[in-house]
Amino acid sequence: MAGTQDLLFDSWMRCKRRFRLRHFRGHGVHSPFAYALVRQVYMKRRRLPREGAVYTAVREQGGTVRQARLVQAVYDYTECGQCYVDGAPLATHDSHRTHRAMHIVTPGAAIGQELRPGEEDIACVLSPTAGKARYRNCLDAVRGHEGMSIDCRSVLFLFGRDGLNKEHIQL
């Protein structure tokens, strides 16, 4: 019976993703930060970086090429200075970047405290719809989050509360 429920959940999520056009190309996004992120990163999917420390770490942890490229692009765009993958630090600190940190939760890891980013930190969940329990944990994290969240289908970003309004954007 559990297999049937998982199959129904996966089918429902697939249909939901096909019909999601609400904020495509930035339409209806009221935050200048989010609009710039959509226009400069998300819409440039074919020209996203194919290398970098974060890209390599995401690929090694089982993330897809598309996820790795998107996470690396957001990491570069927001000028994060540190990255953590499933709680383990990744040696990516650059002196010219901000003290903002990105916390990446890979598909194989349980969702925990990483989804409560600090004032300027970014939490990033790969494959947020990989199972009903993971999806519900992500929804609970978005509801309880006081900053901006952007759902890019295969990656969920939770941005810290550094001046960004509480808004959930689905791309």
N, CA, C and O of each residue as an XYZ file, in Angstrom:
684
protein
N       0.821     -1.192      0.000
C       0.000      0.000      0.000
C       0.864      1.254      0.000
O       0.503      2.248     -0.630
N       2.000      1.224      0.697
C       2.876      2.396      0.740
C       3.434      2.709     -0.645
O       3.620      3.878     -0.982
N       3.701      1.690     -1.446
C       4.209      1.907     -2.796
C       3.191      2.620     -3.668
O       3.556      3.461     -4.490
N       1.904      2.288     -3.494
C       0.843      2.940     -4.256
C       0.732      4.402     -3.857
O       0.544      5.264     -4.716
N       0.846      4.695     -2.565
C       0.773      6.075     -2.099
C       1.945      6.885     -2.640
O       1.770      8.034     -3.045
N       3.131      6.300     -2.650
C       4.295      7.004     -3.187
C       4.134      7.261     -4.668
O       4.509      8.328     -5.154
N       3.587      6.310     -5.390
C       3.356      6.479     -6.821
C       2.341      7.588     -7.085
O       2.521      8.393     -7.999
N       1.279      7.632     -6.290
C       0.284      8.697     -6.428
C       0.883     10.058     -6.088
O       0.612     11.044     -6.774
N       1.692     10.117     -5.036
C       2.338     11.371     -4.660
C       3.270     11.852     -5.771
O       3.258     13.032     -6.122
N       4.073     10.948     -6.324
C       4.983     11.323     -7.410
C       4.216     11.810     -8.637
O       4.630     12.774     -9.281
N       3.119     11.165     -8.961
C       2.293     11.580    -10.103
C       1.680     12.952     -9.860
O       1.644     13.796    -10.756
N       1.201     13.164     -8.646
C       0.619     14.459     -8.297
C       1.656     15.570     -8.394
O       1.357     16.645     -8.915
N       2.869     15.330     -7.900
C       3.935     16.343     -7.956
C       4.349     16.618     -9.407
O       4.640     17.761     -9.758
N       4.377     15.598    -10.234
C       4.723     15.785    -11.643
C       3.698     16.677    -12.341
O       4.069     17.570    -13.102
N       2.426     16.442    -12.088
C       1.364     17.265    -12.677
C       1.429     18.695    -12.152
O       1.235     19.648    -12.907
N       1.696     18.841    -10.880
C       1.777     20.162    -10.278
C       2.914     20.975    -10.899
O       2.752     22.169    -11.151
N       4.043     20.350    -11.142
C       5.191     21.044    -11.739
C       4.906     21.468    -13.175
O       5.365     22.528    -13.600
N       4.174     20.684    -13.916
C       3.889     21.010    -15.317
C       3.037     22.262    -15.468
O       3.169     22.994    -16.449
N       2.163     22.508    -14.497
C       1.245     23.628    -14.614
C       1.672     24.865    -13.823
O       0.882     25.799    -13.678
N       2.886     24.891    -13.316
C       3.336     26.016    -12.519
C       4.006     27.054    -13.426
O       5.140     26.864    -13.864
N       3.307     28.131    -13.697
C       3.838     29.203    -14.526
C       3.701     30.561    -13.841
O       3.866     31.597    -14.485
N       3.407     30.566    -12.571
C       3.052     31.787    -11.869
C       4.112     32.875    -11.963
O       3.788     34.007    -12.320
N       5.348     32.571    -11.659
C       6.392     33.587    -11.635
C       7.436     33.363    -12.718
O       8.582     33.787    -12.569
N       7.059     32.713    -13.789
C       8.004     32.451    -14.859
C       8.528     33.762    -15.423
O       7.746     34.668    -15.712
N       9.819     33.870    -15.581
C      10.497     35.056    -16.112
C      10.327     36.290    -15.230
O      10.519     37.413    -15.695
N       9.972     36.093    -13.973
C       9.896     37.201    -13.035
C       8.544     37.874    -12.962
O       8.385     38.813    -12.182
N       7.557     37.440    -13.738
C       6.237     38.060    -13.710
C       5.597     37.867    -12.342
O       5.495     36.738    -11.861
N       5.176     38.931    -11.723
C       4.514     38.863    -10.428
C       5.458     38.829     -9.242
O       4.997     38.741     -8.104
N       6.747     38.895     -9.462
C       7.716     38.915     -8.370
C       7.912     40.370     -7.954
O       8.334     41.196     -8.763
N       7.609     40.683     -6.706
C       7.622     42.072     -6.252
C       8.919     42.491     -5.577
O       9.135     43.682     -5.352
N       9.757     41.571     -5.261
C      11.026     41.889     -4.613
C      12.094     42.161     -5.673
O      12.298     41.340     -6.568
N      12.775     43.301     -5.584
C      13.855     43.571     -6.549
C      14.965     42.520     -6.497
O      15.525     42.158     -7.532
N      15.284     42.029     -5.296
C      16.303     40.992     -5.154
C      15.879     39.718     -5.885
O      16.655     39.152     -6.655
N      14.643     39.270     -5.640
C      14.159     38.039     -6.265
C      14.011     38.212     -7.771
O      14.317     37.291     -8.528
N      13.548     39.377     -8.218
C      13.399     39.619     -9.648
C      14.760     39.549    -10.338
O      14.891     38.940    -11.400
N      15.767     40.170     -9.735
C      17.119     40.121    -10.306
C      17.658     38.697    -10.299
O      18.325     38.283    -11.248
N      17.379     37.948     -9.247
C      17.822     36.559     -9.182
C      17.168     35.720    -10.283
O      17.828     34.894    -10.913
N      15.886     35.931    -10.510
C      15.188     35.199    -11.568
C      15.767     35.565    -12.928
O      16.036     34.685    -13.747
N      15.961     36.857    -13.173
C      16.427     37.309    -14.480
C      17.901     36.981    -14.735
O      18.277     36.638    -15.856
N      18.732     37.085    -13.699
C      20.176     36.907    -13.878
C      20.647     35.468    -13.695
O      21.688     35.092    -14.235
N      19.912     34.668    -12.956
C      20.356     33.295    -12.687
C      19.398     32.273    -13.292
O      19.789     31.479    -14.147
N      18.149     32.295    -12.848
C      17.224     31.232    -13.234
C      16.949     31.208    -14.734
O      16.867     30.133    -15.328
N      16.808     32.364    -15.346
C      16.531     32.402    -16.786
C      17.759     32.091    -17.633
O      17.626     31.853    -18.833
N      18.930     32.088    -17.051
C      20.175     31.826    -17.779
C      20.619     30.384    -17.596
O      21.817     30.107    -17.548
N      19.673     29.468    -17.493
C      19.996     28.076    -17.179
C      20.984     27.453    -18.151
O      21.783     26.609    -17.744
N      20.956     27.832    -19.398
C      21.868     27.235    -20.376
C      23.290     27.772    -20.245
O      24.232     27.179    -20.772
N      23.445     28.888    -19.546
C      24.771     29.488    -19.391
C      25.254     29.492    -17.941
O      26.129     30.281    -17.586
N      24.709     28.646    -17.124
C      25.141     28.574    -15.729
C      26.508     27.907    -15.653
O      26.896     27.169    -16.558
N      27.243     28.171    -14.560
C      28.593     27.602    -14.436
C      28.594     26.078    -14.417
O      27.709     25.446    -13.840
N      29.601     25.508    -15.056
C      29.762     24.054    -15.101
C      30.942     23.596    -14.245
O      31.401     22.460    -14.367
N      31.415     24.464    -13.402
C      32.532     24.110    -12.527
C      32.493     24.973    -11.281
O      31.770     25.968    -11.223
N      33.262     24.593    -10.304
C      33.338     25.303     -9.039
C      33.296     24.306     -7.894
O      32.895     23.154     -8.063
N      33.715     24.769     -6.735
C      33.769     23.891     -5.564
C      32.374     23.428     -5.138
O      32.186     22.267     -4.777
N      31.412     24.327     -5.180
C      30.050     23.968     -4.786
C      29.447     23.014     -5.810
O      28.791     22.041     -5.437
N      29.660     23.277     -7.083
C      29.175     22.405     -8.151
C      29.698     20.984     -7.950
O      28.932     20.023     -8.010
N      30.999     20.853     -7.711
C      31.624     19.550     -7.514
C      31.061     18.837     -6.282
O      30.794     17.636     -6.322
N      30.881     19.587     -5.184
C      30.364     18.983     -3.960
C      28.935     18.480     -4.139
O      28.593     17.401     -3.657
N      28.103     19.253     -4.827
C      26.719     18.828     -5.049
C      26.678     17.580     -5.928
O      25.907     16.659     -5.659
N      27.489     17.541     -6.962
C      27.536     16.363     -7.845
C      28.030     15.129     -7.094
O      27.509     14.032     -7.296
N      29.029     15.300     -6.231
C      29.560     14.167     -5.468
C      28.533     13.611     -4.479
O      28.569     12.427     -4.142
N      27.621     14.465     -4.016
C      26.609     14.039     -3.048
C      25.335     13.531     -3.711
O      24.342     13.288     -3.025
N      25.344     13.366     -5.022
C      24.200     12.785     -5.712
C      23.255     13.778     -6.354
O      22.194     13.382     -6.837
N      23.600     15.049     -6.375
C      22.764     16.042     -7.026
C      22.908     15.960     -8.539
O      23.929     15.498     -9.049
N      21.890     16.405     -9.247
C      21.935     16.388    -10.705
C      22.794     17.532    -11.223
O      23.142     18.445    -10.475
N      23.129     17.478    -12.495
C      23.925     18.552    -13.118
C      23.157     19.865    -13.043
O      23.735     20.905    -12.726
N      21.874     19.826    -13.327
C      21.061     21.049    -13.286
C      21.034     21.653    -11.883
O      21.171     22.866    -11.727
N      20.860     20.816    -10.871
C      20.868     21.303     -9.496
C      22.220     21.915     -9.142
O      22.288     22.992     -8.552
N      23.283     21.223     -9.507
C      24.630     21.702     -9.180
C      24.920     23.044     -9.850
O      25.497     23.939     -9.232
N      24.522     23.178    -11.096
C      24.762     24.435    -11.804
C      23.959     25.581    -11.191
O      24.467     26.695    -11.064
N      22.712     25.316    -10.813
C      21.865     26.345    -10.210
C      22.390     26.767     -8.841
O      22.444     27.959     -8.536
N      22.770     25.806     -8.027
C      23.290     26.119     -6.691
C      24.604     26.893     -6.806
O      24.811     27.854     -6.065
N      25.486     26.502     -7.706
C      26.747     27.220     -7.902
C      26.470     28.656     -8.365
O      27.141     29.588     -7.923
N      25.493     28.835     -9.244
C      25.175     30.177     -9.749
C      24.609     31.066     -8.641
O      24.966     32.241     -8.557
N      23.735     30.527     -7.793
C      23.187     31.307     -6.684
C      24.283     31.612     -5.671
O      24.330     32.712     -5.120
N      25.155     30.658     -5.424
C      26.290     30.869     -4.522
C      27.160     32.023     -5.027
O      27.562     32.889     -4.250
N      27.442     32.030     -6.310
C      28.250     33.107     -6.884
C      27.496     34.433     -6.906
O      28.072     35.477     -6.599
N      26.220     34.403     -7.264
C      25.426     35.621     -7.381
C      25.283     36.329     -6.037
O      25.373     37.555     -5.963
N      25.062     35.558     -4.980
C      24.878     36.147     -3.650
C      26.194     36.379     -2.929
O      26.206     36.882     -1.805
N      27.292     36.021     -3.558
C      28.648     36.225     -3.022
C      28.821     35.616     -1.639
O      29.341     36.256     -0.725
N      28.381     34.376     -1.500
C      28.574     33.660     -0.242
C      30.055     33.411     -0.019
O      30.809     33.206     -0.970
N      30.466     33.430      1.229
C      31.858     33.208      1.556
C      32.152     31.809      2.059
O      33.304     31.375      2.051
N      31.120     31.095      2.499
C      31.308     29.763      3.057
C      30.153     28.876      2.625
O      29.040     29.354      2.406
N      30.425     27.583      2.504
C      29.403     26.626      2.100
C      29.493     25.404      2.999
O      30.583     24.940      3.333
N      28.329     24.888      3.385
C      28.242     23.670      4.177
C      27.364     22.681      3.424
O      26.270     23.032      2.982
N      27.832     21.459      3.276
C      27.068     20.407      2.615
C      26.710     19.371      3.664
O      27.586     18.692      4.200
N      25.424     19.249      3.957
C      24.925     18.353      5.011
C      25.628     18.598      6.336
O      25.927     17.653      7.065
N      25.891     19.849      6.647
C      26.512     20.234      7.909
C      28.031     20.236      7.915
O      28.639     20.793      8.829
N      28.655     19.627      6.920
C      30.122     19.588      6.857
C      30.623     20.800      6.068
O      30.121     21.079      4.979
N      31.611     21.522      6.610
C      32.099     22.704      5.892
C      32.850     22.326      4.617
O      33.564     21.325      4.565
N      32.668     23.141      3.614
C      33.362     22.996      2.345
C      34.360     24.140      2.269
O      33.985     25.292      2.486
N      35.593     23.860      1.973
C      36.634     24.888      1.958
C      36.467     25.792      0.732
O      37.136     25.596     -0.283
N      35.574     26.779      0.830
C      35.332     27.688     -0.289
C      35.428     29.146      0.127
O      34.994     30.022     -0.621
N      35.979     29.429      1.290
C      36.001     30.797      1.779
C      36.932     31.665      0.925
O      38.113     31.364      0.750
N      36.359     32.745      0.404
C      37.132     33.722     -0.366
C      37.105     35.043      0.379
O      36.065     35.432      0.911
N      38.222     35.729      0.426
C      38.319     36.965      1.197
C      37.488     38.098      0.602
O      37.069     38.991      1.338
N      37.237     38.089     -0.707
C      36.492     39.190     -1.315
C      34.972     38.999     -1.225
O      34.215     39.878     -1.637
N      34.535     37.888     -0.707
C      33.099     37.627     -0.593
C      32.585     38.026      0.783
O      33.362     38.305      1.696
N      31.269     38.047      0.915
C      30.643     38.406      2.187
C      30.773     37.263      3.187
O      31.269     36.187      2.854
N      30.325     37.506      4.406
C      30.365     36.457      5.429
C      29.107     35.593      5.395
O      28.871     34.805      6.311
N      28.307     35.733      4.357
C      27.105     34.920      4.171
C      27.512     33.471      3.891
O      28.508     33.216      3.214
N      26.740     32.539      4.414
C      27.023     31.108      4.221
C      25.826     30.431      3.564
O      24.679     30.825      3.775
N      26.113     29.410      2.767
C      25.075     28.603      2.146
C      25.119     27.215      2.771
O      26.173     26.583      2.838
N      23.958     26.750      3.229
C      23.834     25.430      3.833
C      23.047     24.543      2.868
O      21.861     24.780      2.636
N      23.694     23.533      2.311
C      23.072     22.662      1.316
C      22.660     21.348      1.971
O      23.455     20.712      2.663
N      21.403     20.946      1.745
C      20.892     19.672      2.235
C      20.695     18.787      1.010
O      19.847     19.082      0.168
N      21.458     17.717      0.899
C      21.428     16.844     -0.267
C      20.263     15.855     -0.172
O      19.662     15.710      0.893
N      19.942     15.176     -1.277
C      18.802     14.244     -1.267
C      18.930     13.113     -0.254
O      17.914     12.630      0.245
N      20.130     12.682      0.059
C      20.308     11.568      0.989
C      20.270     11.956      2.448
O      20.250     11.082      3.314
N      20.260     13.245      2.746
C      20.323     13.704      4.133
C      18.934     14.034      4.666
O      18.037     14.421      3.917
N      18.782     13.874      5.963
C      17.529     14.246      6.606
C      17.482     15.760      6.769
O      18.509     16.411      6.961
N      16.289     16.296      6.690
C      16.117     17.739      6.833
C      16.080     18.051      8.312
O      15.292     17.476      9.062
N      16.950     18.979      8.730
C      17.043     19.319     10.139
C      17.163     20.804     10.368
O      16.453     21.598      9.751
N      18.054     21.178     11.249
C      18.231     22.561     11.673
C      18.766     23.457     10.560
O      18.682     24.680     10.680
N      19.317     22.893      9.476
C      19.870     23.703      8.393
C      18.812     24.581      7.743
O      19.147     25.581      7.108
N      17.539     24.224      7.891
C      16.484     24.997      7.252
C      16.068     26.208      8.072
O      15.038     26.823      7.796
N      16.836     26.542      9.045
C      16.620     27.772      9.805
C      17.856     28.643      9.626
O      18.686     28.750     10.529
N      17.977     29.277      8.434
C      19.192     30.052      8.174
C      19.292     31.263      9.078
O      18.289     31.783      9.566
N      20.522     31.700      9.290
C      20.771     32.884     10.097
C      20.341     34.144      9.378
O      19.657     34.092      8.356
N      20.746     35.266      9.919
C      20.330     36.565      9.384
C      20.661     36.731      7.906
O      19.834     37.230      7.143
N      21.852     36.323      7.493
C      22.250     36.498      6.104
C      22.496     35.175      5.378
O      22.861     35.184      4.202
N      22.309     34.066      6.039
C      22.614     32.774      5.438
C      21.529     32.325      4.468
O      20.422     32.864      4.450
N      21.876     31.321      3.658
C      20.960     30.749      2.686
C      20.911     29.247      2.915
O      21.951     28.591      2.982
N      19.711     28.702      3.036
C      19.541     27.249      3.105
C      19.081     26.779      1.739
O      18.249     27.422      1.097
N      19.621     25.666      1.302
C      19.341     25.142     -0.033
C      19.022     23.658      0.093
O      19.852     22.878      0.561
N      17.817     23.266     -0.325
C      17.390     21.867     -0.251
C      17.320     21.317     -1.663
O      16.572     21.822     -2.500
N      18.098     20.284     -1.922
C      18.051     19.620     -3.216
C      16.927     18.594     -3.199
O      16.728     17.912     -2.193
N      16.201     18.478     -4.283
C      15.090     17.525     -4.442
C      14.088     17.630     -3.299
O      13.902     16.661     -2.563
N      13.432     18.794     -3.129
C      12.483     18.943     -2.022
C      11.240     18.073     -2.156
O      10.533     17.866     -1.170
N      10.956     17.563     -3.342
C       9.768     16.732     -3.521
C      10.103     15.247     -3.627
O       9.303     14.474     -4.155
N      11.260     14.840     -3.140
C      11.675     13.432     -3.215
C      11.059     12.655     -2.062
O      11.765     12.217     -1.153
N       9.776     12.489     -2.099
C       9.076     11.751     -1.055
C       8.148     12.657     -0.270
O       8.407     13.850     -0.115
N       7.073     12.083      0.217
C       6.049     12.845      0.910
C       6.567     13.475      2.204
O       6.261     14.631      2.496
N       7.345     12.726      2.975
C       7.849     13.247      4.248
C       8.797     14.419      4.019
O       8.721     15.423      4.727
N       9.676     14.302      3.051
C      10.617     15.391      2.742
C       9.855     16.627      2.259
O      10.180     17.748      2.649
N       8.853     16.426      1.420
C       8.045     17.536      0.911
C       7.317     18.244      2.053
O       7.277     19.474      2.096
N       6.747     17.475      2.971
C       6.058     18.086      4.115
C       7.027     18.849      5.014
O       6.689     19.921      5.514
N       8.223     18.310      5.224
C       9.226     19.024      6.018
C       9.606     20.340      5.354
O       9.795     21.350      6.032
N       9.718     20.327      4.029
C      10.044     21.560      3.301
C       8.911     22.577      3.407
O       9.162     23.768      3.595
N       7.663     22.113      3.288
C       6.523     23.024      3.426
C       6.472     23.632      4.819
O       6.191     24.821      4.969
N       6.742     22.824      5.840
C       6.770     23.330      7.211
C       7.890     24.358      7.386
O       7.714     25.369      8.066
N       9.034     24.093      6.771
C      10.151     25.034      6.860
C       9.815     26.355      6.183
O      10.172     27.417      6.693
N       9.136     26.306      5.046
C       8.750     27.537      4.339
C       7.732     28.309      5.168
O       7.828     29.532      5.276
N       6.753     27.612      5.759
C       5.752     28.285      6.591
C       6.385     28.951      7.807
O       5.992     30.055      8.184
N       7.351     28.295      8.417
C       7.991     28.829      9.609
C       9.121     29.798      9.335
O       9.652     30.413     10.260
N       9.488     29.938      8.095
C      10.610     30.800      7.718
C      10.160     32.255      7.664
O       9.083     32.548      7.144
N      10.965     33.162      8.191
C      10.590     34.568      8.248
C      11.135     35.384      7.093
O      10.816     36.567      6.977
N      11.942     34.791      6.242
C      12.510     35.500      5.103
C      11.903     35.026      3.799
O      10.826     34.430      3.781
N      12.594     35.292      2.722
C      12.132     34.932      1.394
C      12.519     33.496      1.063
O      13.592     33.029      1.445
N      11.642     32.803      0.355
C      11.949     31.460     -0.122
C      11.612     31.379     -1.600
O      10.608     31.927     -2.057
N      12.468     30.686     -2.337
C      12.273     30.519     -3.770
C      12.336     29.030     -4.076
O      13.330     28.365     -3.781
N      11.264     28.514     -4.670
C      11.180     27.111     -5.039
C      11.425     26.999     -6.536
O      10.581     27.388     -7.343
N      12.579     26.467     -6.899
C      12.966     26.310     -8.308
C      12.705     24.890     -8.787
O      13.444     24.385     -9.632
N      11.700     24.251     -8.283
C      11.267     22.891     -8.613
C      12.209     21.827     -8.087
O      11.804     21.013     -7.256
N      13.439     21.805     -8.537
C      14.364     20.770     -8.078
C      15.242     21.247     -6.930
O      15.973     20.455     -6.336
N      15.174     22.544     -6.613
C      15.950     23.124     -5.524
C      15.076     24.146     -4.798
O      14.381     24.939     -5.434
N      15.113     24.125     -3.475
C      14.393     25.090     -2.652
C      15.420     25.956     -1.933
O      16.288     25.435     -1.233
N      15.328     27.273     -2.101
C      16.229     28.215     -1.434
C      15.459     28.967     -0.367
O      14.375     29.487     -0.630
N      16.015     29.029      0.844
C      15.473     29.832      1.936
C      16.513     30.889      2.274
O      17.595     30.573      2.769
N      16.182     32.136      2.005
C      17.116     33.232      2.246
C      16.884     33.796      3.636
O      15.750     33.846      4.113
N      17.959     34.219      4.284
C      17.877     34.786      5.630
C      17.021     36.035      5.662
O      16.533     36.496      4.631
N      16.847     36.571      6.841
C      15.938     37.685      7.045
C      16.613     39.036      6.877
O      16.150     40.009      7.472
N      17.663     39.147      6.112
C      18.411     40.398      5.990
C      17.715     41.412      5.071
O      18.205     41.705      3.981
N      16.589     41.934      5.513
C      15.879     42.959      4.774
C      14.922     42.447      3.719
O      14.263     43.251      3.059
N      14.819     41.145      3.533
C      13.905     40.594      2.536
C      12.555     40.300      3.191
O      12.495     39.749      4.291
N      11.494     40.668      2.514
C      10.153     40.409      3.021
C       9.841     38.919      2.972
O      10.432     38.169      2.194
N       8.898     38.502      3.822
C       8.447     37.112      3.789
C       7.636     36.929      2.511
O       6.570     37.522      2.347
N       8.151     36.110      1.622
C       7.504     35.849      0.353
C       7.952     34.474     -0.127
O       9.128     34.129     -0.006
N       7.032     33.694     -0.666
C       7.368     32.394     -1.227
C       7.118     32.452     -2.731
O       5.991     32.680     -3.173
N       8.155     32.247     -3.499
C       8.068     32.350     -4.953
C       8.282     30.961     -5.545
O       9.246     30.272     -5.211
N       7.377     30.566     -6.419
C       7.495     29.279     -7.098
C       7.817     29.535     -8.553
O       7.052     30.185     -9.264
N       8.953     29.021     -8.993
C       9.349     29.199    -10.393
C       9.108     27.939    -11.182
O       9.382     27.900    -12.381
